[in-house]
PDB file of C-alpha atoms in Angstrom:
ATOM      1  CA  MET A  21     -20.199   6.089  -8.331  1.00 76.00           C
ATOM      2  CA  SER A  22     -16.932   7.735  -9.361  1.00 91.00           C
ATOM      3  CA  VAL A  23     -13.754   7.264  -7.345  1.00 96.00           C
ATOM      4  CA  ARG A  24     -12.681  10.698  -6.104  1.00 97.00           C
ATOM      5  CA  VAL A  25      -8.925  11.295  -6.384  1.00 97.00           C
ATOM      6  CA  LEU A  26      -6.618  14.010  -5.034  1.00 98.00           C
ATOM      7  CA  VAL A  27      -3.302  14.329  -6.922  1.00 97.00           C
ATOM      8  CA  THR A  28      -0.298  15.544  -4.893  1.00 96.00           C
ATOM      9  CA  ASP A  29       3.034  16.464  -6.499  1.00 95.00           C
ATOM     10  CA  ASP A  30       5.225  19.558  -6.445  1.00 93.00           C
ATOM     11  CA  GLN A  31       5.508  19.524 -10.259  1.00 93.00           C
ATOM     12  CA  ALA A  32       2.471  20.872 -12.104  1.00 95.00           C
ATOM     13  CA  LEU A  33       3.337  18.928 -15.253  1.00 94.00           C
ATOM     14  CA  ILE A  34       3.224  15.611 -13.405  1.00 92.00           C
ATOM     15  CA  ARG A  35      -0.054  16.524 -11.691  1.00 94.00           C
ATOM     16  CA  GLY A  36      -1.531  17.406 -15.071  1.00 94.00           C
ATOM     17  CA  GLY A  37      -0.375  14.128 -16.584  1.00 94.00           C
ATOM     18  CA  PHE A  38      -1.950  12.068 -13.840  1.00 94.00           C
ATOM     19  CA  ARG A  39      -5.155  14.102 -14.123  1.00 96.00           C
ATOM     20  CA  MET A  40      -5.387  13.383 -17.858  1.00 96.00           C
ATOM     21  CA  ILE A  41      -4.845   9.645 -17.318  1.00 95.00           C
ATOM     22  CA  LEU A  42      -7.409   9.363 -14.539  1.00 96.00           C
ATOM     23  CA  GLU A  43     -10.123  11.588 -15.986  1.00 94.00           C
ATOM     24  CA  ALA A  44     -10.051   9.617 -19.257  1.00 95.00           C
ATOM     25  CA  ARG A  45     -11.890   6.901 -17.266  1.00 95.00           C
ATOM     26  CA  ASP A  46     -15.588   7.302 -16.591  1.00 93.00           C
ATOM     27  CA  ASP A  47     -15.337   5.900 -13.063  1.00 95.00           C
ATOM     28  CA  LEU A  48     -12.514   8.189 -11.850  1.00 96.00           C
ATOM     29  CA  GLU A  49     -12.724  11.879 -10.948  1.00 96.00           C
ATOM     30  CA  VAL A  50      -9.847  14.187  -9.941  1.00 97.00           C
ATOM     31  CA  VAL A  51     -11.352  16.471  -7.309  1.00 97.00           C
ATOM     32  CA  GLY A  52      -8.233  18.508  -6.609  1.00 97.00           C
ATOM     33  CA  GLU A  53      -4.477  18.990  -6.890  1.00 97.00           C
ATOM     34  CA  ALA A  54      -1.973  19.695  -4.122  1.00 97.00           C
ATOM     35  CA  ALA A  55       1.577  21.002  -4.555  1.00 95.00           C
ATOM     36  CA  ASP A  56       2.927  19.930  -1.153  1.00 95.00           C
ATOM     37  CA  GLY A  57       2.077  17.954   1.965  1.00 95.00           C
ATOM     38  CA  HIS A  58       0.422  20.835   3.795  1.00 96.00           C
ATOM     39  CA  GLU A  59      -1.974  21.390   0.921  1.00 97.00           C
ATOM     40  CA  ALA A  60      -2.615  17.639   0.597  1.00 97.00           C
ATOM     41  CA  VAL A  61      -3.645  17.356   4.254  1.00 97.00           C
ATOM     42  CA  ALA A  62      -5.886  20.427   4.029  1.00 97.00           C
ATOM     43  CA  LEU A  63      -7.553  19.375   0.785  1.00 97.00           C
ATOM     44  CA  THR A  64      -8.076  15.814   2.010  1.00 97.00           C
ATOM     45  CA  GLY A  65     -10.009  17.164   4.965  1.00 96.00           C
ATOM     46  CA  ARG A  66     -12.047  19.540   2.830  1.00 96.00           C
ATOM     47  CA  LEU A  67     -12.668  17.534  -0.348  1.00 97.00           C
ATOM     48  CA  ARG A  68     -12.870  14.042   1.216  1.00 96.00           C
ATOM     49  CA  PRO A  69     -11.294  12.117  -1.686  1.00 97.00           C
ATOM     50  CA  ASP A  70     -11.403   8.340  -1.786  1.00 96.00           C
ATOM     51  CA  VAL A  71      -7.762   8.092  -2.891  1.00 96.00           C
ATOM     52  CA  VAL A  72      -4.776  10.441  -2.515  1.00 97.00           C
ATOM     53  CA  LEU A  73      -1.889  10.079  -4.977  1.00 96.00           C
ATOM     54  CA  MET A  74       1.073  11.208  -2.860  1.00 94.00           C
ATOM     55  CA  ASP A  75       4.564  12.151  -4.012  1.00 91.00           C
ATOM     56  CA  VAL A  76       7.243  11.384  -1.415  1.00 86.00           C
ATOM     57  CA  ARG A  77       9.784  14.147  -1.937  1.00 86.00           C
ATOM     58  CA  MET A  78       8.284  17.639  -1.835  1.00 90.00           C
ATOM     59  CA  PRO A  79       9.420  20.964  -0.321  1.00 89.00           C
ATOM     60  CA  GLY A  80       7.884  21.967   2.973  1.00 89.00           C
ATOM     61  CA  MET A  81       5.919  19.008   4.288  1.00 92.00           C
ATOM     62  CA  ASP A  82       6.899  15.856   2.423  1.00 89.00           C
ATOM     63  CA  GLY A  83       4.623  13.005   1.460  1.00 90.00           C
ATOM     64  CA  LEU A  84       5.658  10.887   4.419  1.00 88.00           C
ATOM     65  CA  GLU A  85       4.513  13.391   7.027  1.00 91.00           C
ATOM     66  CA  ALA A  86       1.396  14.184   5.003  1.00 94.00           C
ATOM     67  CA  THR A  87       0.507  10.495   4.906  1.00 92.00           C
ATOM     68  CA  ARG A  88       0.940  10.231   8.679  1.00 91.00           C
ATOM     69  CA  ARG A  89      -1.341  13.217   9.256  1.00 94.00           C
ATOM     70  CA  ILE A  90      -4.030  12.034   6.851  1.00 95.00           C
ATOM     71  CA  VAL A  91      -4.152   8.575   8.434  1.00 90.00           C
ATOM     72  CA  ALA A  92      -4.003   9.980  11.978  1.00 89.00           C
ATOM     73  CA  SER A  93      -6.911  12.306  11.205  1.00 93.00           C
ATOM     74  CA  GLY A  94      -9.177   9.318  10.740  1.00 89.00           C
ATOM     75  CA  SER A  95      -9.795  10.136   7.083  1.00 92.00           C
ATOM     76  CA  ALA A  96     -11.237   7.315   5.008  1.00 90.00           C
ATOM     77  CA  ALA A  97      -8.978   8.346   2.103  1.00 94.00           C
ATOM     78  CA  ARG A  98      -6.441   5.739   0.986  1.00 92.00           C
ATOM     79  CA  VAL A  99      -2.940   6.969   0.170  1.00 92.00           C
ATOM     80  CA  VAL A 100      -1.017   5.765  -2.888  1.00 90.00           C
ATOM     81  CA  ILE A 101       2.710   6.594  -2.660  1.00 87.00           C
ATOM     82  CA  LEU A 102       4.294   7.766  -5.919  1.00 84.00           C
ATOM     83  CA  THR A 103       8.038   8.239  -6.308  1.00 78.00           C
ATOM     84  CA  THR A 104      10.801   8.332  -8.887  1.00 75.00           C
ATOM     85  CA  TYR A 105      12.983   6.307  -6.536  1.00 66.00           C
ATOM     86  CA  ASP A 106      12.822   2.523  -6.548  1.00 59.00           C
ATOM     87  CA  LEU A 107      12.742   1.998  -2.811  1.00 58.00           C
ATOM     88  CA  ASP A 108      14.145   3.641   0.281  1.00 58.00           C
ATOM     89  CA  GLU A 109      13.487   3.961   3.992  1.00 64.00           C
ATOM     90  CA  SER A 110      11.087   6.873   3.481  1.00 65.00           C
ATOM     91  CA  VAL A 111       8.825   4.726   1.333  1.00 64.00           C
ATOM     92  CA  PHE A 112       8.910   1.933   3.910  1.00 69.00           C
ATOM     93  CA  ALA A 113       8.075   4.513   6.588  1.00 73.00           C
ATOM     94  CA  ALA A 114       5.138   5.737   4.484  1.00 73.00           C
ATOM     95  CA  LEU A 115       3.804   2.182   4.324  1.00 72.00           C
ATOM     96  CA  ARG A 116       4.176   1.980   8.099  1.00 74.00           C
ATOM     97  CA  ALA A 117       2.271   5.255   8.369  1.00 77.00           C
ATOM     98  CA  GLY A 118      -0.718   3.696   6.626  1.00 80.00           C
ATOM     99  CA  ALA A 119      -0.227   4.143   2.888  1.00 83.00           C
ATOM    100  CA  SER A 120      -2.085   1.503   0.887  1.00 82.00           C
ATOM    101  CA  ALA A 121       0.061   1.322  -2.236  1.00 80.00           C
ATOM    102  CA  PHE A 122       3.494   2.034  -3.642  1.00 78.00           C
ATOM    103  CA  LEU A 123       4.026   2.911  -7.315  1.00 81.00           C
ATOM    104  CA  LEU A 124       6.852   4.339  -9.371  1.00 79.00           C
ATOM    105  CA  LYS A 125       6.076   7.457 -11.389  1.00 81.00           C
ATOM    106  CA  ASP A 126       6.917   5.653 -14.614  1.00 82.00           C
ATOM    107  CA  VAL A 127       4.012   3.269 -13.997  1.00 83.00           C
ATOM    108  CA  ARG A 128       1.980   2.536 -17.114  1.00 89.00           C
ATOM    109  CA  PRO A 129      -1.359   4.392 -17.288  1.00 92.00           C
ATOM    110  CA  ALA A 130      -3.411   1.188 -17.099  1.00 91.00           C
ATOM    111  CA  GLU A 131      -1.508   0.088 -13.966  1.00 87.00           C
ATOM    112  CA  LEU A 132      -2.053   3.459 -12.300  1.00 90.00           C
ATOM    113  CA  VAL A 133      -5.775   3.328 -13.043  1.00 92.00           C
ATOM    114  CA  GLU A 134      -6.083  -0.227 -11.743  1.00 89.00           C
ATOM    115  CA  ALA A 135      -4.141   0.633  -8.579  1.00 87.00           C
ATOM    116  CA  VAL A 136      -6.501   3.525  -7.825  1.00 92.00           C
ATOM    117  CA  ARG A 137      -9.510   1.264  -8.326  1.00 91.00           C
ATOM    118  CA  VAL A 138      -8.084  -1.522  -6.157  1.00 85.00           C
ATOM    119  CA  VAL A 139      -7.167   0.837  -3.332  1.00 86.00           C
ATOM    120  CA  ALA A 140     -10.572   2.546  -3.497  1.00 89.00           C
ATOM    121  CA  ARG A 141     -12.194  -0.870  -2.999  1.00 83.00           C
ATOM    122  CA  GLY A 142     -10.316  -1.180   0.282  1.00 76.00           C
ATOM    123  CA  ASP A 143      -7.526  -3.480  -0.860  1.00 70.00           C
ATOM    124  CA  ALA A 144      -3.847  -2.645  -1.267  1.00 66.00           C
ATOM    125  CA  VAL A 145      -1.191  -2.688  -3.964  1.00 66.00           C
ATOM    126  CA  LEU A 146       2.321  -3.922  -3.254  1.00 61.00           C
ATOM    127  CA  ALA A 147       4.076  -5.698  -6.098  1.00 56.00           C
ATOM    128  CA  PRO A 148       6.043  -8.888  -5.349  1.00 52.00           C
ATOM    129  CA  SER A 149       9.247  -7.197  -6.572  1.00 56.00           C
ATOM    130  CA  VAL A 150       8.739  -4.402  -4.046  1.00 58.00           C
ATOM    131  CA  THR A 151       8.081  -6.956  -1.305  1.00 55.00           C
ATOM    132  CA  ARG A 152      11.335  -8.744  -2.092  1.00 57.00           C
ATOM    133  CA  ARG A 153      13.310  -5.495  -1.951  1.00 61.00           C
ATOM    134  CA  LEU A 154      11.657  -4.597   1.352  1.00 59.00           C
ATOM    135  CA  LEU A 155      12.754  -7.939   2.773  1.00 54.00           C
ATOM    136  CA  ASP A 156      16.286  -7.555   1.428  1.00 59.00           C
ATOM    137  CA  ARG A 157      16.600  -4.014   2.766  1.00 59.00           C
ATOM    138  CA  PHE A 158      15.340  -4.746   6.263  1.00 54.00           C
ATOM    139  CA  ALA A 159      16.423  -8.385   6.672  1.00 49.00           C
ATOM    140  CA  ALA A 160      19.138  -7.518   9.189  1.00 48.00           C
ATOM    141  CA  ALA A 161      16.528  -6.099  11.555  1.00 48.00           C
ATOM    142  CA  LEU A 162      14.313  -9.172  11.448  1.00 44.00           C
ATOM    143  CA  PRO A 163      14.614 -11.548  14.417  1.00 43.00           C
ATOM    144  CA  ASP A 164      15.448 -15.212  13.991  1.00 45.00           C
ATOM    145  CA  GLY A 165      13.126 -17.853  15.356  1.00 43.00           C
ATOM    146  CA  ALA A 166      11.540 -21.117  14.335  1.00 40.00           C
ATOM    147  CA  GLY A 167       8.168 -20.717  16.009  1.00 45.00           C
ATOM    148  CA  PRO A 168       5.349 -18.234  15.477  1.00 48.00           C
ATOM    149  CA  PRO A 169       6.429 -14.768  16.611  1.00 48.00           C
ATOM    150  CA  ASP A 170       4.891 -13.025  19.593  1.00 50.00           C
ATOM    151  CA  GLY A 171       1.764 -11.006  18.906  1.00 59.00           C
ATOM    152  CA  LEU A 172      -0.009 -13.562  16.742  1.00 75.00           C
ATOM    153  CA  GLY A 173      -1.780 -15.458  19.519  1.00 81.00           C
ATOM    154  CA  ARG A 174      -5.158 -14.209  18.349  1.00 85.00           C
ATOM    155  CA  LEU A 175      -4.757 -15.937  14.981  1.00 90.00           C
ATOM    156  CA  SER A 176      -5.424 -19.572  14.167  1.00 92.00           C
ATOM    157  CA  GLU A 177      -2.653 -21.666  12.615  1.00 91.00           C
ATOM    158  CA  ARG A 178      -4.338 -21.314   9.227  1.00 94.00           C
ATOM    159  CA  GLU A 179      -4.599 -17.545   9.605  1.00 94.00           C
ATOM    160  CA  VAL A 180      -0.883 -17.303  10.470  1.00 91.00           C
ATOM    161  CA  GLU A 181      -0.145 -19.328   7.356  1.00 92.00           C
ATOM    162  CA  VAL A 182      -2.304 -17.019   5.247  1.00 93.00           C
ATOM    163  CA  LEU A 183      -0.607 -13.949   6.760  1.00 92.00           C
ATOM    164  CA  ARG A 184       2.809 -15.356   5.845  1.00 88.00           C
ATOM    165  CA  LEU A 185       1.708 -15.832   2.226  1.00 89.00           C
ATOM    166  CA  VAL A 186       0.143 -12.358   2.105  1.00 86.00           C
ATOM    167  CA  ALA A 187       3.499 -11.011   3.306  1.00 81.00           C
ATOM    168  CA  LEU A 188       5.148 -12.712   0.327  1.00 78.00           C
ATOM    169  CA  ALA A 189       2.787 -10.677  -1.919  1.00 72.00           C
ATOM    170  CA  LEU A 190       0.740 -13.633  -3.111  1.00 80.00           C
ATOM    171  CA  SER A 191      -2.740 -12.806  -4.403  1.00 80.00           C
ATOM    172  CA  ASN A 192      -5.838 -14.493  -3.014  1.00 85.00           C
ATOM    173  CA  ALA A 193      -5.902 -16.761  -6.066  1.00 87.00           C
ATOM    174  CA  GLU A 194      -2.255 -17.764  -5.553  1.00 89.00           C
ATOM    175  CA  ILE A 195      -2.816 -18.397  -1.842  1.00 92.00           C
ATOM    176  CA  ALA A 196      -5.870 -20.501  -2.656  1.00 93.00           C
ATOM    177  CA  GLU A 197      -3.836 -22.613  -5.058  1.00 94.00           C
ATOM    178  CA  ARG A 198      -0.971 -22.997  -2.584  1.00 94.00           C
ATOM    179  CA  LEU A 199      -3.241 -24.057   0.301  1.00 94.00           C
ATOM    180  CA  VAL A 200      -5.833 -25.914  -1.804  1.00 94.00           C
ATOM    181  CA  LEU A 201      -8.646 -23.614  -0.718  1.00 94.00           C
ATOM    182  CA  THR A 202     -11.273 -21.591  -2.534  1.00 94.00           C
ATOM    183  CA  GLU A 203     -10.631 -17.898  -3.136  1.00 91.00           C
ATOM    184  CA  ALA A 204     -13.699 -17.094  -1.028  1.00 93.00           C
ATOM    185  CA  THR A 205     -12.204 -19.006   1.908  1.00 95.00           C
ATOM    186  CA  VAL A 206      -8.880 -17.210   1.526  1.00 93.00           C
ATOM    187  CA  LYS A 207     -10.663 -13.860   1.415  1.00 90.00           C
ATOM    188  CA  THR A 208     -12.448 -14.781   4.654  1.00 94.00           C
ATOM    189  CA  HIS A 209      -9.130 -15.678   6.307  1.00 94.00           C
ATOM    190  CA  VAL A 210      -7.489 -12.444   5.140  1.00 91.00           C
ATOM    191  CA  SER A 211     -10.415 -10.406   6.465  1.00 90.00           C
ATOM    192  CA  ALA A 212     -10.157 -12.213   9.800  1.00 92.00           C
ATOM    193  CA  VAL A 213      -6.416 -11.500  10.018  1.00 91.00           C
ATOM    194  CA  LEU A 214      -6.938  -7.792   9.344  1.00 88.00           C
ATOM    195  CA  ARG A 215      -9.806  -7.583  11.825  1.00 88.00           C
ATOM    196  CA  LYS A 216      -8.058  -9.457  14.645  1.00 89.00           C
ATOM    197  CA  LEU A 217      -4.824  -7.481  14.284  1.00 87.00           C
ATOM    198  CA  GLY A 218      -6.544  -4.126  13.760  1.00 83.00           C
ATOM    199  CA  LEU A 219      -4.980  -3.528  10.335  1.00 82.00           C
ATOM    200  CA  ARG A 220      -6.316  -1.344   7.519  1.00 76.00           C
ATOM    201  CA  ASP A 221      -5.259  -3.512   4.594  1.00 76.00           C
ATOM    202  CA  ARG A 222      -2.793  -6.014   3.162  1.00 79.00           C
ATOM    203  CA  VAL A 223       0.110  -3.572   3.106  1.00 75.00           C
ATOM    204  CA  GLN A 224      -0.079  -3.094   6.866  1.00 76.00           C
ATOM    205  CA  ALA A 225      -0.257  -6.871   7.206  1.00 82.00           C
ATOM    206  CA  VAL A 226       2.967  -7.162   5.186  1.00 78.00           C
ATOM    207  CA  VAL A 227       4.748  -4.562   7.316  1.00 75.00           C
ATOM    208  CA  LEU A 228       3.618  -6.259  10.531  1.00 81.00           C
ATOM    209  CA  ALA A 229       4.821  -9.633   9.268  1.00 81.00           C
ATOM    210  CA  TYR A 230       8.283  -8.124   8.644  1.00 74.00           C
ATOM    211  CA  ASP A 231       8.332  -6.499  12.077  1.00 74.00           C
ATOM    212  CA  LEU A 232       7.483  -9.796  13.776  1.00 76.00           C
ATOM    213  CA  GLY A 233       9.961 -11.847  11.771  1.00 74.00           C
ATOM    214  CA  LEU A 234       7.234 -14.011  10.277  1.00 76.00           C
ATOM    215  CA  VAL A 235       8.865 -13.786   6.846  1.00 70.00           C
ATOM    216  CA  ARG A 236      12.513 -13.611   5.836  1.00 62.00           C
ATOM    217  CA  PRO A 237      14.319 -13.191   2.507  1.00 52.00           C
ATOM    218  CA  ARG A 238      14.648 -16.275   0.389  1.00 51.00           C
ATOM    219  CA  PRO A 239      18.220 -17.390  -0.355  1.00 48.00           C
ATOM    220  CA  ARG A 240      19.551 -15.921  -3.601  1.00 44.00           C
TER     221      ARG A 240
END
């Protein structure tokens, strides 16, 4: 079945470009275009896309508020944040609100297509470079502490370890290699972490790990 995509951006030329890239693939279908957050929320409810490509900075309702409303509505649609800016607090807030991916608008077509597919499968996209900048930006707000932070009592020691590595943007394959486990076992641990903590995907796991101080920036 095709992945149904809603493209949201206040510039028609950008919406058209994304439409051309996505509809060139047999498994992707653009079901609508929105020019602002209000329209994105309305069309998400009406068209029920699998994935919403969401610009951050738009007149009227911006992408941050639109993301909040889409997630709060209980929609199954996954939100992919698109911006011309490398990283700022609004993007971090969008991830907190439940967005499942963060991409720059100059992303290569193949990367955009793969991100849509990954998010539609229920996973999340957050590049290691973005994770490092998130840590650097918000390091001052992270608490110090040697032991496991509060709020992780429902997880086993192994699951806490897996969560820490997920928060460092390691893939399942990389985590498996680091912990000498099979990828299937790592996937099981990740699923258990998400289920026990009531999280939608890996991005929310990363944000929670930052909030709890489970991960900190590496020394430069």
